Coordinates of C-alpha atoms and ligand atoms in Angstrom, one line a residue:
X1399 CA 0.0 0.0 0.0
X1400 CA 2.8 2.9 0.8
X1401 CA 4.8 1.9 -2.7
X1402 CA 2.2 3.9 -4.8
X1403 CA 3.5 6.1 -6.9
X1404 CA 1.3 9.7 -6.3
X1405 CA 0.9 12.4 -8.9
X1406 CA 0.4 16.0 -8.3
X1407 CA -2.1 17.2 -10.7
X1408 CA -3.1 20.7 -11.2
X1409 CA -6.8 21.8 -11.4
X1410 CA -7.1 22.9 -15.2
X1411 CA -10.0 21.0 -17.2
X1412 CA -7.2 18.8 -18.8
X1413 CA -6.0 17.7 -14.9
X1414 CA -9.4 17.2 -13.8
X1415 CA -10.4 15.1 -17.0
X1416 CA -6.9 12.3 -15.9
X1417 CA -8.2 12.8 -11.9
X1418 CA -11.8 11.5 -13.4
X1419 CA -9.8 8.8 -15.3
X1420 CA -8.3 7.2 -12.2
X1421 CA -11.3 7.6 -10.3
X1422 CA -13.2 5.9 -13.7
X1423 CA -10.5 3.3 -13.0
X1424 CA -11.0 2.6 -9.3
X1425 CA -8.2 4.3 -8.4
X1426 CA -8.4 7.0 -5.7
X1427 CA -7.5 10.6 -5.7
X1428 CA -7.5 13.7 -3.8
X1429 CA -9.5 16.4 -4.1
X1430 CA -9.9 20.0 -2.4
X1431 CA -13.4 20.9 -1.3
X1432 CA -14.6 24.5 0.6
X1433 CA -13.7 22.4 3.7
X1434 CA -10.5 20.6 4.0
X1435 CA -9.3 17.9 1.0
X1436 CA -11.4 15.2 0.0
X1437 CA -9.9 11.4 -0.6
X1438 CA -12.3 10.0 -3.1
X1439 CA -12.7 6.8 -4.6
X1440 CA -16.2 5.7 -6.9
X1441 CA -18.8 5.3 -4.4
X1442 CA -20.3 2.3 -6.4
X1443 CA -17.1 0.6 -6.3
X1444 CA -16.2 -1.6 -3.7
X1445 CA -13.0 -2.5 -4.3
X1446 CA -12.0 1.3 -5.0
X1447 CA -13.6 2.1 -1.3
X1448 CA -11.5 -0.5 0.5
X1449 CA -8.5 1.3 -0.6
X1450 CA -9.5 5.1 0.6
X1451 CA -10.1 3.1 4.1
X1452 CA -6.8 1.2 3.7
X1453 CA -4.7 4.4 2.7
X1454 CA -6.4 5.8 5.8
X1455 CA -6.1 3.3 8.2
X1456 CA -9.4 4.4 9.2
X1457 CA -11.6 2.1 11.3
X1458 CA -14.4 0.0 8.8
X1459 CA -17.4 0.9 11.1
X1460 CA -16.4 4.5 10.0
X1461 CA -18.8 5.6 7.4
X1462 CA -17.9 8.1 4.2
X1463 CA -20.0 11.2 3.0
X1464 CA -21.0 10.8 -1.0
X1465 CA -19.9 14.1 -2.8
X1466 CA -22.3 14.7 -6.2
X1467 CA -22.5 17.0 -8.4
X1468 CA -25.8 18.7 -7.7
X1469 CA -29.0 17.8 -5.7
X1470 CA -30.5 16.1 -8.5
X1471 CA -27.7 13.5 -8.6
X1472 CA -28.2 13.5 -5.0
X1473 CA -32.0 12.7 -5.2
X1474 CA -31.0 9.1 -6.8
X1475 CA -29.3 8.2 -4.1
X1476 CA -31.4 9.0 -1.1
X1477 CA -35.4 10.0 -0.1
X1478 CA -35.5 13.5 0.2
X1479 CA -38.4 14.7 2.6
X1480 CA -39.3 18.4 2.6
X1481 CA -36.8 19.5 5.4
X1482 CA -34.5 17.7 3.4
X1483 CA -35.5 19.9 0.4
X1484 CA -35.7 23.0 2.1
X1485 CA -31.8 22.6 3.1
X1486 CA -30.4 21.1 -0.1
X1487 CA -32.3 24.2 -1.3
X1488 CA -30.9 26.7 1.1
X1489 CA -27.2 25.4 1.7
X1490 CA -26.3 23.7 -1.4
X1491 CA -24.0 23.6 -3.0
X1492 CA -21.7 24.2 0.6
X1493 CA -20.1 22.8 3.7
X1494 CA -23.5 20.9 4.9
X1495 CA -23.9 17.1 5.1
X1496 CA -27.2 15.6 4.9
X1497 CA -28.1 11.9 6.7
X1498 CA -30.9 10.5 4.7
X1499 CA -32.8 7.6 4.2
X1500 CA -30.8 5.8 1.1
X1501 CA -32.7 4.6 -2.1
X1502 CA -33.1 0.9 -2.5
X1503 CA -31.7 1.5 -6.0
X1504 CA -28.6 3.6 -5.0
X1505 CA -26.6 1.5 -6.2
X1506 CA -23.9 2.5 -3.3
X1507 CA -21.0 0.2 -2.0
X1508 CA -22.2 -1.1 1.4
X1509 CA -18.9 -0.3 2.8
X1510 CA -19.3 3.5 1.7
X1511 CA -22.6 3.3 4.7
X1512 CA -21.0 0.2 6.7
X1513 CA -24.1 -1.4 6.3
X1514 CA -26.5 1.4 7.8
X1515 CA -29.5 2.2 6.0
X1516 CA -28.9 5.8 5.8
X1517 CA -26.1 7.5 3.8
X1518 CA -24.4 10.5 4.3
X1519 CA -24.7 12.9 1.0
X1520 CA -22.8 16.5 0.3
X1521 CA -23.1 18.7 -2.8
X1522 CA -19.5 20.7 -2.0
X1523 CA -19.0 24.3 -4.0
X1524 CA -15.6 24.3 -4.6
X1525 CA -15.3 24.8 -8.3
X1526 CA -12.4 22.4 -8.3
X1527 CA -14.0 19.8 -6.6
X1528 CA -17.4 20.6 -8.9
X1529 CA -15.1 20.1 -12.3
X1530 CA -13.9 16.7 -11.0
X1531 CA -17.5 15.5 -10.3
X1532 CA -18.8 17.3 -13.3
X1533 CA -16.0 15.0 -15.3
X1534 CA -16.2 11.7 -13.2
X1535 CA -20.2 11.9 -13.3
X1536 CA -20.7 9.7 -10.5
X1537 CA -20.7 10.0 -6.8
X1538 CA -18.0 10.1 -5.2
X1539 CA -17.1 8.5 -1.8
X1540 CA -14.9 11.2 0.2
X1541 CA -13.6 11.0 3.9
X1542 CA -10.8 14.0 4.5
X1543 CA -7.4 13.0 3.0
X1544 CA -5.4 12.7 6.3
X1545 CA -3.9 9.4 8.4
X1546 CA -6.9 8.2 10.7
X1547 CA -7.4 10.3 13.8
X1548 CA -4.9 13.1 12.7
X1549 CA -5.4 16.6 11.6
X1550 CA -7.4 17.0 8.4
X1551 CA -5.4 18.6 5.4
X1552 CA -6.3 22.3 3.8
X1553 CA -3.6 21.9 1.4
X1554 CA -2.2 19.9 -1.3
X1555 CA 1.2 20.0 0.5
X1556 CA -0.9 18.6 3.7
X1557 CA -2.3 15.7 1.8
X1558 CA 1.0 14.9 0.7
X1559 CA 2.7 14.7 3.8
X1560 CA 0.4 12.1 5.4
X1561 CA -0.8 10.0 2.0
X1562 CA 1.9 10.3 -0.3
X1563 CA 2.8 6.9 -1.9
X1564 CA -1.1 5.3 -0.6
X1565 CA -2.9 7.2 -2.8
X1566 CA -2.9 7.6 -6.8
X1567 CA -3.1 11.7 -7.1
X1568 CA -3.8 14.7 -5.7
X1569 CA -5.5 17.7 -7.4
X1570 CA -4.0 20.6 -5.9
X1571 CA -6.1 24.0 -6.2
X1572 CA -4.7 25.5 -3.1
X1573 CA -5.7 26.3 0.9
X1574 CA -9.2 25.6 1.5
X1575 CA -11.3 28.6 2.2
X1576 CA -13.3 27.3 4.8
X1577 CA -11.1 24.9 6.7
X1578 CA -13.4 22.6 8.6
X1579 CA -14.9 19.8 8.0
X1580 CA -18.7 20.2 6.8
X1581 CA -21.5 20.4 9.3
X1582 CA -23.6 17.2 9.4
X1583 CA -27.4 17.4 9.8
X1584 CA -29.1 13.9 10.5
X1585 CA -33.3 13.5 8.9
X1586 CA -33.2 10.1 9.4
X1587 CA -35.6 10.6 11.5
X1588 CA -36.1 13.8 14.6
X1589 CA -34.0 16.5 12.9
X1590 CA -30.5 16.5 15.2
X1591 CA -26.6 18.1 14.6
X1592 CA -24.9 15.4 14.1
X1593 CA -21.3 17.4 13.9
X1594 CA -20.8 21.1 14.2
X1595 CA -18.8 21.9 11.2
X1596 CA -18.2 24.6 8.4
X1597 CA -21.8 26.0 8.2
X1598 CA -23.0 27.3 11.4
X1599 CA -25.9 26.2 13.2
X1600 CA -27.1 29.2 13.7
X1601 CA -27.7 29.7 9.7
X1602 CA -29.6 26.2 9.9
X1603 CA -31.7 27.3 12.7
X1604 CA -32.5 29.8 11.1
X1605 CA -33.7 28.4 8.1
X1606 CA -35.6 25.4 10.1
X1607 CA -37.5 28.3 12.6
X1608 CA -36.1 27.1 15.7
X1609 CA -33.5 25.6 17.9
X1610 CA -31.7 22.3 16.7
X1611 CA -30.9 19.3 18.5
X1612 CA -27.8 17.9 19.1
X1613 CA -26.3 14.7 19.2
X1614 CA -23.0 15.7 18.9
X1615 CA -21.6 14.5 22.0
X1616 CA -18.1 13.4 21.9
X1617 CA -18.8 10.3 24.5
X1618 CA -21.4 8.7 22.9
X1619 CA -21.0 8.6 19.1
X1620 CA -24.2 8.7 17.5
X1621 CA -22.5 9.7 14.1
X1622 CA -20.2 6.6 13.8
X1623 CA -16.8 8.0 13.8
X1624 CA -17.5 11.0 16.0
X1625 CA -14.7 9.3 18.4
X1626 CA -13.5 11.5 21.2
X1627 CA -9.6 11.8 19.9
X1628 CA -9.8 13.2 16.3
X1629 CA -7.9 15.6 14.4
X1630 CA -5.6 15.7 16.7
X1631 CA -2.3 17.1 16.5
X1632 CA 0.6 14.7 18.1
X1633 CA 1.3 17.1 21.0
X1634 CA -0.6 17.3 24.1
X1635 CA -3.2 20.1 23.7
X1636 CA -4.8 22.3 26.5
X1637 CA -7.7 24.9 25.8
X1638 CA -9.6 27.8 27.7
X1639 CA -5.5 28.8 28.6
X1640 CA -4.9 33.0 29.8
X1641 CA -1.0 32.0 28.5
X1642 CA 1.1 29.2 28.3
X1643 CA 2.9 27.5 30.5
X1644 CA 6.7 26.6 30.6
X1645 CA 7.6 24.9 27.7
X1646 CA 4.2 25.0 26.1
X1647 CA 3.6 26.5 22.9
X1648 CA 0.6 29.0 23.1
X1649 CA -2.1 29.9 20.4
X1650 CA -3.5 33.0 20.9
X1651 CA -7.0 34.3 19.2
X1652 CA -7.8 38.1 19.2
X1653 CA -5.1 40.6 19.9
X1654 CA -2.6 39.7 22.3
X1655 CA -0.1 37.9 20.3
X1656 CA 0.5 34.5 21.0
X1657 CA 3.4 32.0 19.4
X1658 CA 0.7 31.5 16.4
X1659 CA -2.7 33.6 15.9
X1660 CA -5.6 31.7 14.7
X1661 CA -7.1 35.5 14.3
X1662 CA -5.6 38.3 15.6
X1663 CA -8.0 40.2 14.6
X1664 CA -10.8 37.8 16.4
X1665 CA -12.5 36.5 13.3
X1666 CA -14.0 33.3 13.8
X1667 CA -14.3 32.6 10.2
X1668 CA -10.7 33.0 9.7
X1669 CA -9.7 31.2 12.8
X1670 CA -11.8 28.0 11.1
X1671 CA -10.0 28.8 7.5
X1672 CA -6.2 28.4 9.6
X1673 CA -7.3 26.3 12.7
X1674 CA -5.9 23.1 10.9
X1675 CA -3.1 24.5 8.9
X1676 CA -1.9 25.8 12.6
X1677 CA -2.4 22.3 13.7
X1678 CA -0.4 20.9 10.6
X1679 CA 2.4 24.0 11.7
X1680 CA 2.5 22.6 15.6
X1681 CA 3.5 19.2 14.6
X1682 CA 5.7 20.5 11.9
X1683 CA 7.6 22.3 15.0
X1684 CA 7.4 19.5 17.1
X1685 CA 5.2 21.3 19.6
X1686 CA 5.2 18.7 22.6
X1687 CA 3.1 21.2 25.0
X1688 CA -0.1 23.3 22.9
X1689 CA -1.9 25.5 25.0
X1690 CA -5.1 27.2 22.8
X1691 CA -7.0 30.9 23.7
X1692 CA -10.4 30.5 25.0
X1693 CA -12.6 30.6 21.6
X1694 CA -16.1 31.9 21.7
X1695 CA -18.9 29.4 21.5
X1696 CA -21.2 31.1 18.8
X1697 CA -21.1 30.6 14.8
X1698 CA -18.2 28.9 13.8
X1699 CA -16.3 28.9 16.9
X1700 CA -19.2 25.7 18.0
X1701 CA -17.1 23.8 15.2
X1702 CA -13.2 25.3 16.3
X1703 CA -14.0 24.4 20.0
X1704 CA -15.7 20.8 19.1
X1705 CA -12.2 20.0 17.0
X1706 CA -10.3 21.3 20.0
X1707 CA -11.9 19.0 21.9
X1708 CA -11.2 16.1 20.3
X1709 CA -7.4 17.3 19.9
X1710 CA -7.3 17.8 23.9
X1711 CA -9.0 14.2 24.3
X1712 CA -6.9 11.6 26.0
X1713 CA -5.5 9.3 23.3
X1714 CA -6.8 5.8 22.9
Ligands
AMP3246 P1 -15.2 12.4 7.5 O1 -15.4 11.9 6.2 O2 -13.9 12.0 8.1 O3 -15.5 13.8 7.6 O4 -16.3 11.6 8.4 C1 -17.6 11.5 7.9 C2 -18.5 11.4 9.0 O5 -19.9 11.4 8.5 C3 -18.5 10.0 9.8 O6 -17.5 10.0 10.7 C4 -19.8 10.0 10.4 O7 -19.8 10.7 11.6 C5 -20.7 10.7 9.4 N1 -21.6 9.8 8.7 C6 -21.4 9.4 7.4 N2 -22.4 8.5 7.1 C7 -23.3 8.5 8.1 C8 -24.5 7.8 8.3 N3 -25.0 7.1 7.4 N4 -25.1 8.0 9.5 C9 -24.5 8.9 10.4 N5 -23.4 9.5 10.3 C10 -22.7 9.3 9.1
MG3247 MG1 -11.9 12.9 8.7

């Protein structure tokens, strides 16, 4: 598996049209997305979904989110109700992931859902990542392209560092502009946040009328996957810190400096966009001891502080 040669493919038409190719093939490939890069592999193809999970070492009961091109596409996969209309409608194409009741004629890899009877289905905008579904005309099976439990990449140079010679290519078309991973809504049944994520659930409340429920809690995994440790960086992290401590290395958010500055400005938005290249910059330094500013809990600091979280988790 880790003898694979990997290309580096730009994002023009003629790139995407050989990214589509190996994806055609059963091959697997890279891709950037609004939230963080995208491994994907043919989500019809079983044999081409084993290998995202092998190059990932990630756990089999782990299920993948479908990317398509559009909410049509998506309709022949899953039942839409009308709350899921009324999202695809509001929020797509964008960082919001919807858990419906799959079609009997899906025609998905059970290994894409592990075997639930629900899939997990995303229409991203990123117009790189819409050219390579335009030109692979499928659905395509897409976990973030990092290691299993470590931080999820935002760039091409990311992916490369934790995948290279497991995968077949990477289409690089640079940092992602939102930076987290998308926010998933479950309809499956009572309407419940199933991961904070890229779009905040305050937009979603507001387009449902009221408050949302949440099942997002970290101990008892109700999203398969949503394990405590995540993302995590290989120091130990601390958050909610005034300053650091002897030999820690400290984050700051807002004015006030800090070793590294998700915001200095205290811009929640842009403390998602560099939250995980930050991450990806700790380990590169070999930071040991991360202590993190306290981040508000509104918008899309819900999402920063759930990923901190996990990060300050113990490991297991
Ligand atoms: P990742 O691709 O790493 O962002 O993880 C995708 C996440 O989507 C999984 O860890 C699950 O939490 C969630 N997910 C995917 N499919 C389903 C499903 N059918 N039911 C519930 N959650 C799902
Ligand atoms: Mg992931």
């Amino acid at each position: 598996m880790s003898d694979r040669h990997t290309r580096l493919l730009g994002s023009d038409p003629a790139a995407l049209a050989d990214a589509a190719a190996i994806l055609k093939a059963g091959g697997i490939v890279a891709f950037p997305t609004e939230t963080v890069y995208g491994l994907g592999a043919d989500a019809r193809d079983d044999r081409a979904v084993a290998q995202v999970f092998a190059a990932k070492g990630r756990p089999a009961f782990n299920p993948l989110i479908v990317h398509l091109v559009d909410a049509e596409a998506a309709r022949t996969v899953a039942q839409f109700d009308d709350l899921a209309e009324r999202l695809a409608a509001a929020f797509w194409p964008g960082p919001l992931t919807l858990v419906l009741p799959m079609r009997s004629d899906a025609g998905i890899s059970a290994l894409v859902t592990t075997g639930l009877g629900t899939v997990a289905l995303r229409v991203p905008a990123h117009p790189v990542a819409r050219g390579l579904l335009a030109a692979f005309g499928g659905p395509v099976a897409a976990p973030s392209a990092n290691p299993s439990g470590r931080v999820s990449p935002t760039t091409a140079s990311h992916v490369m560092a934790g995948l290279a010679g497991r995968i077949d290519a990477v289409v690089d078309g640079g940092a992602c502009g939102v930076g987290l991973e998308s926010t998933i809504i479950g309809l499956d049944g009572p309407v419940r946040l199933l991961r904070p994520g890229g779009l905040p659930v305050e937009a979603i409340e507001a387009c449902l009328g009221g408050p949302l429920d949440s099942a997002a809690d970290p101990d008892r995994p109700v999203a398969p996957g949503q394990l405590a440790s995540h993302y995590a960086p290989k120091g130990v992290l601390r958050m909610e810190a005034s300053g650091a401590a002897p030999g820690e290395v400290f984050v700051g958010f807002g004015p006030g400096g800090g070793d590294l500055n998700l915001s200095p400005s205290g811009d929640l938005t842009e403390a998602a966009a560099n939250l995980f290249r930050l991450l990806h910059r700790l380990d590169e330094i070999r930071a040991g001891r991360i202590a993190v500013a306290p981040i508000p809990e509104r918008g899309l600091g819900r999402a920063i502080n759930d990923r901190l979280r996990r990060a300050a988790a113990p490991r297991g």
